[in-house]
XYZ file of N, CA and C in Angstrom:
594
model
N 67.734 115.117 143.151
C 68.668 114.865 141.697
C 68.269 113.923 141.117
N 67.926 112.720 141.674
C 67.561 111.597 140.857
C 66.157 111.939 140.470
N 65.356 112.742 141.104
C 63.855 112.794 140.524
C 64.063 113.586 139.270
N 65.020 114.913 139.132
C 65.305 116.148 138.234
C 65.820 115.269 137.132
N 66.798 114.325 137.361
C 67.617 113.591 136.407
C 66.472 112.620 135.495
N 65.463 111.820 136.264
C 64.675 111.054 135.718
C 63.775 111.819 134.730
N 63.693 113.562 134.987
C 62.548 114.470 133.842
C 63.844 114.639 132.950
N 64.677 115.144 133.046
C 65.724 115.114 132.269
C 66.032 113.914 130.879
N 65.838 112.552 131.375
C 66.474 111.590 130.683
C 64.923 111.709 129.720
N 63.788 112.077 129.942
C 62.903 112.117 128.965
C 63.197 113.107 127.330
N 64.070 114.167 127.613
C 64.315 114.812 126.840
C 66.023 114.419 125.979
N 66.948 113.947 126.846
C 68.019 113.533 126.886
C 68.463 112.102 127.395
N 68.410 110.986 127.081
C 68.775 109.768 128.152
C 70.265 109.245 128.440
N 70.831 109.633 127.488
C 71.913 109.583 127.267
C 73.094 110.288 128.256
N 72.735 111.740 128.256
C 73.154 112.875 129.030
C 72.712 112.352 130.733
N 71.720 112.205 130.704
C 70.809 112.176 131.898
C 71.384 110.777 132.696
N 71.867 109.998 131.688
C 72.447 108.602 132.588
C 73.690 108.878 132.711
N 74.493 109.563 132.222
C 76.028 109.822 132.539
C 76.313 110.772 133.873
N 75.327 111.801 133.814
C 75.141 112.467 134.709
C 74.884 111.838 135.997
N 73.651 110.861 135.993
C 73.356 110.242 137.008
C 74.593 109.167 138.011
N 75.157 108.643 136.882
C 76.702 108.000 137.474
C 77.596 108.739 138.071
N 77.773 109.803 137.556
C 78.688 110.599 137.696
C 78.774 110.855 139.154
N 77.070 111.441 139.508
C 76.923 111.724 140.923
C 76.747 110.468 141.945
N 76.012 109.594 141.481
C 76.281 108.851 142.383
C 77.265 107.754 142.617
N 78.638 108.207 141.944
C 80.265 107.641 142.472
C 80.867 108.942 143.160
N 80.192 109.557 143.800
C 81.126 110.794 144.300
C 81.437 109.893 145.476
N 82.939 110.845 146.091
C 83.631 109.716 146.919
C 83.182 109.354 148.326
N 82.058 110.533 148.703
C 81.541 110.742 150.211
C 80.384 109.326 149.875
N 79.787 108.912 148.773
C 78.722 108.091 148.854
C 79.531 106.695 148.778
N 78.776 105.549 149.254
C 78.873 104.655 149.309
C 77.768 103.317 148.671
N 77.556 103.545 147.412
C 76.631 102.942 146.910
C 76.849 101.260 147.291
N 75.681 100.668 147.709
C 75.307 99.450 147.534
C 75.843 98.481 146.399
N 75.961 97.378 146.466
C 76.212 96.769 145.380
C 75.250 96.329 144.009
N 74.020 96.532 144.620
C 73.105 96.616 143.944
C 72.745 97.623 143.160
N 72.952 98.798 143.521
C 72.856 100.353 142.531
C 73.933 100.448 141.877
N 75.183 99.387 142.288
C 76.435 99.799 141.385
C 76.062 98.822 140.061
N 75.601 97.630 140.516
C 75.016 96.882 139.150
C 74.269 97.453 138.441
N 73.122 97.946 138.649
C 72.002 98.929 138.178
C 72.651 99.942 137.419
N 73.611 100.802 138.142
C 74.393 101.748 137.262
C 75.595 101.414 136.273
N 75.825 99.902 136.363
C 76.626 99.167 135.645
C 75.809 98.961 134.055
N 74.579 98.336 134.281
C 74.120 97.752 133.321
C 73.231 98.649 132.504
N 72.819 100.065 133.193
C 71.861 100.914 132.545
C 73.370 101.822 131.349
N 74.630 102.265 131.782
C 75.444 102.241 131.008
C 76.008 101.719 130.132
N 75.863 100.343 130.430
C 76.246 99.592 129.032
C 75.275 99.303 128.086
N 74.204 99.811 128.639
C 72.752 99.459 127.436
C 73.068 100.945 126.384
N 73.670 101.545 127.319
C 73.477 103.455 126.460
C 74.600 103.427 125.545
N 73.765 103.812 124.324
C 74.565 104.668 123.067
C 74.831 105.869 123.280
N 75.851 106.283 123.381
C 76.120 107.808 123.052
C 76.239 108.241 122.058
N 75.633 109.632 121.473
C 75.848 109.731 120.444
C 77.006 110.082 119.923
N 77.344 110.118 118.262
C 78.758 110.365 117.800
C 79.154 111.727 117.943
N 80.452 111.721 118.466
C 80.714 112.820 118.535
C 80.650 113.889 117.323
N 80.633 115.267 117.179
C 80.324 115.879 116.026
C 80.881 117.495 116.376
N 81.059 118.486 115.371
C 81.662 119.493 115.993
C 80.827 120.468 115.180
N 79.804 121.217 116.126
C 78.898 122.218 115.372
C 79.029 123.699 116.111
N 79.886 124.297 115.389
C 80.003 125.469 116.018
C 78.876 126.496 116.674
N 77.619 126.572 116.230
C 76.316 127.250 116.423
C 75.904 126.384 117.532
N 76.254 125.215 118.391
C 75.437 124.324 119.418
C 75.800 125.376 120.594
N 74.862 125.266 121.621
C 75.161 126.484 122.633
C 75.902 125.862 123.564
N 77.153 125.761 123.821
C 78.038 125.477 124.863
C 77.298 124.972 126.321
N 76.815 125.672 126.624
C 75.553 125.415 127.817
C 75.020 123.938 128.213
N 74.521 123.777 127.081
C 73.639 122.594 126.886
C 74.324 121.139 126.177
N 75.198 121.411 125.504
C 76.186 120.949 124.520
C 77.820 120.605 125.126
N 78.157 121.426 125.728
C 79.506 120.909 125.800
C 79.960 119.553 126.073
N 79.229 119.064 126.798
C 79.732 117.636 127.197
C 79.296 116.500 126.451
N 78.729 117.128 124.611
C 78.501 115.979 123.673
C 79.506 115.135 123.672
N 80.222 115.711 123.120
C 81.677 115.324 122.497
C 82.385 114.404 123.182
N 82.100 114.109 124.936
C 82.896 113.046 125.629
C 82.156 112.524 126.187
N 80.612 112.081 125.999
C 79.547 111.259 126.560
C 80.241 109.944 126.492
N 80.825 109.385 125.145
C 81.590 108.150 125.309
C 82.806 107.725 125.987
N 83.598 108.532 126.101
C 84.730 108.300 127.209
C 84.312 108.616 128.419
N 82.953 109.210 128.943
C 82.602 109.217 129.899
C 81.802 108.178 130.634
N 81.115 107.177 129.356
C 80.646 106.405 129.991
C 81.566 105.488 130.399
N 82.665 104.993 129.399
C 83.826 104.034 129.708
C 84.168 104.770 131.208
N 84.787 105.762 131.134
C 85.737 106.252 132.438
C 84.633 105.505 133.782
N 83.343 105.885 133.813
C 82.335 105.727 134.636
C 82.292 104.069 134.949
N 81.946 103.324 133.856
C 82.067 102.050 134.390
C 83.361 101.470 134.734
N 84.611 102.038 134.330
C 86.094 101.651 134.978
C 85.860 101.732 136.496
N 85.067 103.121 137.158
C 85.117 103.590 138.326
C 83.957 102.376 139.235
N 82.914 102.050 138.680
C 82.102 101.157 139.108
C 82.736 99.687 139.460
N 83.559 99.072 138.293
C 84.128 98.060 138.396
C 85.078 98.082 139.331
N 86.014 99.159 139.662
C 86.898 99.463 140.795
C 86.022 99.377 142.328
N 85.081 99.982 142.105
C 83.917 99.896 143.820
C 83.517 98.120 143.894
N 83.190 97.800 142.680
C 82.859 96.050 142.608
C 84.020 95.284 142.915
N 85.156 95.467 142.878
C 86.614 94.790 143.181
C 86.639 93.998 142.043
N 86.259 94.526 140.832
C 86.238 93.634 139.696
C 87.836 94.552 138.897
N 89.003 94.463 139.099
C 89.974 95.488 139.099
C 90.758 95.124 137.617
N 90.328 93.842 136.958
C 90.793 93.951 135.882
C 89.803 94.398 134.742
N 88.519 94.204 135.135
C 87.769 94.955 134.275
C 88.059 96.558 134.145
N 88.117 96.940 135.064
C 88.294 98.507 135.509
C 89.760 98.763 134.534
N 90.856 98.019 134.664
C 91.754 98.118 133.891
C 91.282 98.319 132.323
N 90.740 97.239 131.989
C 90.671 97.207 130.375
C 89.585 98.480 130.280
N 88.947 98.959 131.128
C 88.273 100.175 130.486
C 89.236 101.583 130.611
N 90.276 101.588 131.371
C 91.287 102.623 131.204
C 92.028 102.674 130.301
N 92.212 101.087 129.754
C 93.111 100.678 128.423
C 92.149 101.375 127.122
N 90.780 100.990 126.752
C 90.069 101.702 126.148
C 90.207 102.772 125.759
N 90.374 103.718 127.283
C 90.413 105.403 127.150
C 91.656 105.979 126.388
N 93.020 104.895 126.319
C 94.055 105.239 125.892
C 93.772 105.380 124.308
N 93.362 104.664 123.476
C 93.168 104.816 121.938
C 92.585 106.625 121.619
N 91.558 106.983 122.269
C 91.154 108.139 122.102
C 92.059 109.249 122.699
N 92.646 109.011 123.749
C 93.593 109.761 124.283
C 94.557 110.385 123.124
N 95.240 109.329 122.446
C 96.360 109.311 121.603
C 95.728 109.945 120.049
N 94.414 109.821 119.779
C 94.040 109.949 118.553
C 92.748 110.405 118.573
N 92.335 111.677 119.222
C 91.060 112.301 119.211
C 91.210 113.245 118.418
N 89.867 113.638 117.753
C 89.818 114.418 116.957
C 89.797 116.231 117.708
N 89.859 116.221 118.852
C 90.047 117.464 119.346
C 90.954 117.645 121.024
N 91.286 118.535 121.125
C 92.292 118.429 121.946
C 91.179 117.972 122.984
N 90.479 118.790 123.204
C 89.767 118.577 124.657
C 89.507 117.231 124.896
N 88.717 116.862 123.516
C 88.407 115.035 123.763
C 89.827 114.323 124.528
N 91.079 114.463 123.806
C 92.501 113.949 124.112
C 92.650 113.846 125.459
N 92.176 115.654 126.396
C 92.942 115.953 127.416
C 91.835 114.792 128.176
N 90.149 114.977 127.745
C 89.416 114.536 128.677
C 89.766 112.737 128.955
N 89.979 112.391 127.772
C 89.987 110.734 127.866
C 91.373 110.119 128.471
N 92.677 111.289 128.761
C 93.868 110.786 129.159
C 93.616 110.649 130.606
N 92.995 112.238 131.084
C 93.010 112.113 132.772
C 91.912 111.037 132.920
N 90.736 110.550 132.210
C 89.527 109.382 132.758
C 90.460 108.247 132.753
N 91.421 107.960 131.971
C 92.316 106.764 132.152
C 93.057 106.733 133.328
N 94.082 107.855 133.475
C 94.335 108.163 134.994
C 93.867 108.171 136.513
N 92.261 108.595 136.174
C 91.527 108.638 137.300
C 91.375 107.415 137.766
N 91.091 106.311 136.476
C 90.642 104.802 136.678
C 91.751 104.494 137.451
N 92.980 104.225 136.969
C 94.225 103.792 137.064
C 94.475 104.064 138.929
N 94.638 105.330 139.315
C 94.645 105.885 140.632
C 93.504 105.042 141.672
N 92.279 105.009 140.944
C 91.492 104.068 142.255
C 91.723 102.961 142.279
N 91.979 102.163 141.069
C 92.706 101.240 140.952
C 93.723 100.888 142.248
N 94.908 101.832 141.986
C 95.762 101.522 143.051
C 95.472 101.956 144.566
N 94.508 102.625 144.750
C 93.733 102.950 146.183
C 92.989 101.550 146.585
N 92.653 100.856 145.811
C 91.489 99.440 145.885
C 92.461 98.340 146.524
N 93.786 98.729 145.730
C 94.995 97.777 146.090
C 95.647 98.269 147.331
N 95.045 99.357 148.120
C 96.321 99.541 149.013
C 97.541 100.328 148.747
N 97.408 101.227 147.770
C 98.961 101.483 147.081
C 98.516 103.332 147.344
N 98.645 103.851 148.317
C 97.759 105.260 148.056
C 99.314 106.089 147.618
N 100.388 105.662 147.516
C 101.515 107.015 146.559
C 101.229 106.798 145.658
N 101.060 105.440 144.663
C 101.002 105.045 143.207
C 99.790 105.630 142.870
N 98.500 105.586 144.008
C 97.194 106.476 143.409
C 97.605 107.964 142.962
N 98.647 108.265 144.069
C 98.704 109.996 143.937
C 99.477 109.909 142.689
N 100.352 109.305 142.528
C 101.102 109.627 141.428
C 100.417 109.574 140.020
N 99.316 108.885 139.797
C 98.825 108.580 138.980
C 97.938 109.993 138.601
N 97.559 110.263 139.545
C 97.051 112.071 139.608
C 97.602 112.727 139.595
N 98.907 112.807 140.267
C 99.810 114.148 139.811
C 100.201 114.103 138.323
N 99.763 113.242 137.793
C 100.015 113.409 136.043
C 99.165 113.754 135.174
N 97.620 113.914 135.869
C 96.259 114.696 135.322
C 96.628 115.629 134.963
N 96.389 116.172 133.684
C 96.609 117.375 133.081
C 95.464 118.658 133.071
N 94.449 118.135 133.919
C 93.300 119.353 133.921
C 93.373 120.414 133.210
N 93.390 120.051 131.545
C 93.664 121.108 130.530
C 92.606 121.316 130.146
N 91.347 121.678 130.380
C 90.053 121.748 129.752
C 90.164 122.892 129.344
N 89.724 123.372 128.126
C 89.623 124.777 127.684
C 88.454 125.624 128.630
N 88.613 126.302 129.279
C 87.843 127.456 130.272
C 86.567 127.115 130.124
N 85.823 127.306 128.914
C 84.580 127.322 128.597
C 83.898 125.981 128.968
N 84.613 124.957 128.380
C 84.127 123.783 128.397
C 84.188 123.471 130.322
N 85.212 123.688 130.761
C 85.435 123.316 132.247
C 84.066 124.058 133.174
N 83.533 125.227 132.471
C 82.346 125.808 133.369
C 81.145 125.573 133.039
N 81.210 125.149 131.660
C 79.930 124.529 131.101
C 79.532 123.002 131.175
N 80.681 121.975 131.745
C 80.073 120.483 131.884
C 81.056 120.368 133.375
N 80.190 119.427 133.594
C 80.586 118.779 134.888
C 81.634 118.024 134.601
N 82.017 117.549 133.355
C 82.403 115.993 132.541
C 83.722 116.259 132.569
N 84.224 118.014 132.295
C 85.500 118.093 132.366
C 86.494 118.544 133.337
N 85.854 118.824 134.601
C 86.598 119.243 136.178
C 86.955 118.511 136.564
N 86.804 116.741 136.177
C 87.758 115.722 137.241
C 87.509 116.116 138.892
N 86.711 116.368 138.772
C 85.858 116.606 140.428
C 86.411 115.612 141.285
N 85.808 114.017 140.514
C 86.345 112.955 141.216
C 87.671 112.673 142.032
N 88.705 113.177 140.518
C 89.935 112.826 140.763
C 90.670 113.808 141.744
N 90.265 115.237 141.635
C 90.764 116.458 142.514
C 90.381 115.944 143.900
N 89.067 115.616 144.073
C 88.899 115.116 145.509
C 89.541 114.022 146.022
N 90.032 113.018 144.739
C 90.732 111.778 145.730
C 92.212 112.284 145.896
N 92.451 113.186 144.831
C 93.855 113.613 145.416
C 94.088 114.459 146.701
N 93.064 115.595 147.224
C 92.951 115.763 148.510
C 92.881 115.271 149.474
N 92.263 113.994 149.344
C 92.180 112.661 150.733
C 93.382 112.150 150.858
N 94.236 111.643 149.724
C 95.197 111.325 149.605
C 96.513 112.011 150.250
N 96.355 113.196 149.903
C 97.225 114.094 150.789
C 97.486 114.047 151.916
N 95.971 114.309 151.991
C 95.602 114.535 154.173
C 95.940 113.198 154.592
N 95.690 112.063 153.966
C 96.336 110.584 154.568
C 97.868 110.535 154.752
N 98.237 110.981 153.614
C 99.835 111.129 153.984
C 100.705 112.293 154.327
N 99.391 113.032 155.336
C 100.178 113.766 156.554
C 100.481 115.160 155.825
N 100.452 115.144 154.460
C 100.527 116.145 153.425
C 99.711 117.670 153.622
N 98.988 118.082 155.081
C 97.853 118.596 155.295
C 98.053 120.184 154.017
N 98.795 120.400 154.156
C 99.122 122.446 153.485
C 98.406 122.017 152.168
N 99.039 120.953 151.050
C 98.752 120.441 150.237
C 97.160 120.005 149.978
N 96.612 119.554 151.001
C 95.419 118.859 150.907
C 94.532 119.935 151.097
N 94.786 120.964 151.685
C 94.035 121.934 151.894
C 93.751 122.983 150.651
N 94.707 122.864 149.992
C 94.887 123.480 148.831
C 93.904 122.811 147.707
N 93.938 121.726 147.632
C 93.055 120.911 146.785
C 91.893 120.969 147.125
N 91.588 121.170 148.791
C 90.122 121.043 148.927
C 89.333 122.225 148.726
N 90.058 123.136 148.878
C 89.871 124.742 148.750
C 89.504 124.742 146.968
N 90.089 124.181 146.144
C 89.884 124.176 144.649
C 88.597 123.852 144.154
N 88.061 122.839 145.255
C 86.761 122.129 144.491
C 85.674 123.515 145.102
N 85.923 124.213 145.191
C 85.182 125.590 144.924
C 84.888 126.210 144.370
N 85.830 126.219 142.946
C 85.719 126.849 141.496
C 85.165 126.973 140.873
N 84.190 126.137 140.956
C 83.204 125.864 139.376
C 81.737 125.542 139.963
N 80.956 125.740 139.538
C 79.398 125.570 139.343
C 79.111 123.960 139.758
N 80.259 123.343 138.917
C 79.475 121.723 139.286
C 80.231 121.492 140.538
N 80.794 121.801 141.326
C 81.758 121.383 142.568
C 80.405 120.992 143.681
N 79.480 121.276 143.822
C 78.267 121.481 144.607
C 78.523 119.894 145.494
N 78.546 118.756 144.734
C 78.193 117.470 145.290
C 79.551 117.766 146.475
N 80.552 118.329 146.216
C 81.842 117.858 147.023
C 81.922 119.328 148.211
N 81.043 120.105 148.204
C 81.394 121.251 149.202
C 81.200 121.088 150.489
N 80.240 120.003 150.704
C 80.253 119.669 152.103
C 81.677 119.130 152.770
N 82.224 118.127 152.190
C 83.125 117.627 151.807
C 84.547 118.509 152.335
N 84.773 119.311 151.245
C 85.784 120.318 151.442
C 85.704 121.104 152.482
N 84.665 121.735 152.729
C 84.232 122.373 154.086
C 85.083 121.258 155.350
């Protein structure tokens, strides 16, 4: 995947960087601090393109273009959480509250709101508060339009859905956990979590 992303970066460095970080932060991975620092620096240097509305764009290649900025902020929040910088992580969640409130499209607003909730759920986990983390995840709307959900990995909230399944299992709510693990098989972007779900 890293080799393919390196090739993709020659054509679209912003999208490749976002997806590299997205894959690197899957729950079953435990990146070393050096990898997390490198990802943080790469994302921090990234200038995401300005969101725009163009009805003729091909959705399979551009569906995620309008949320690259929010996704960058979200991924930085996850990285700070992994590094134990919880105040920095909360600051990234707070950054997402503004576009969630006044995003020009509903899809962007849903994405930003759920991204902020995902960061706060991870912070709660890091603080040893699984019930609080689950409460944050239960507020996720998961409301992306179907064509965006299927054409971009960034709308599917895969990290949050997997974490919700893990927390339910940890809390002894096995039937609910199985349902959420099974749901990880419902999109072409779930491949990084299929083995874990099985």
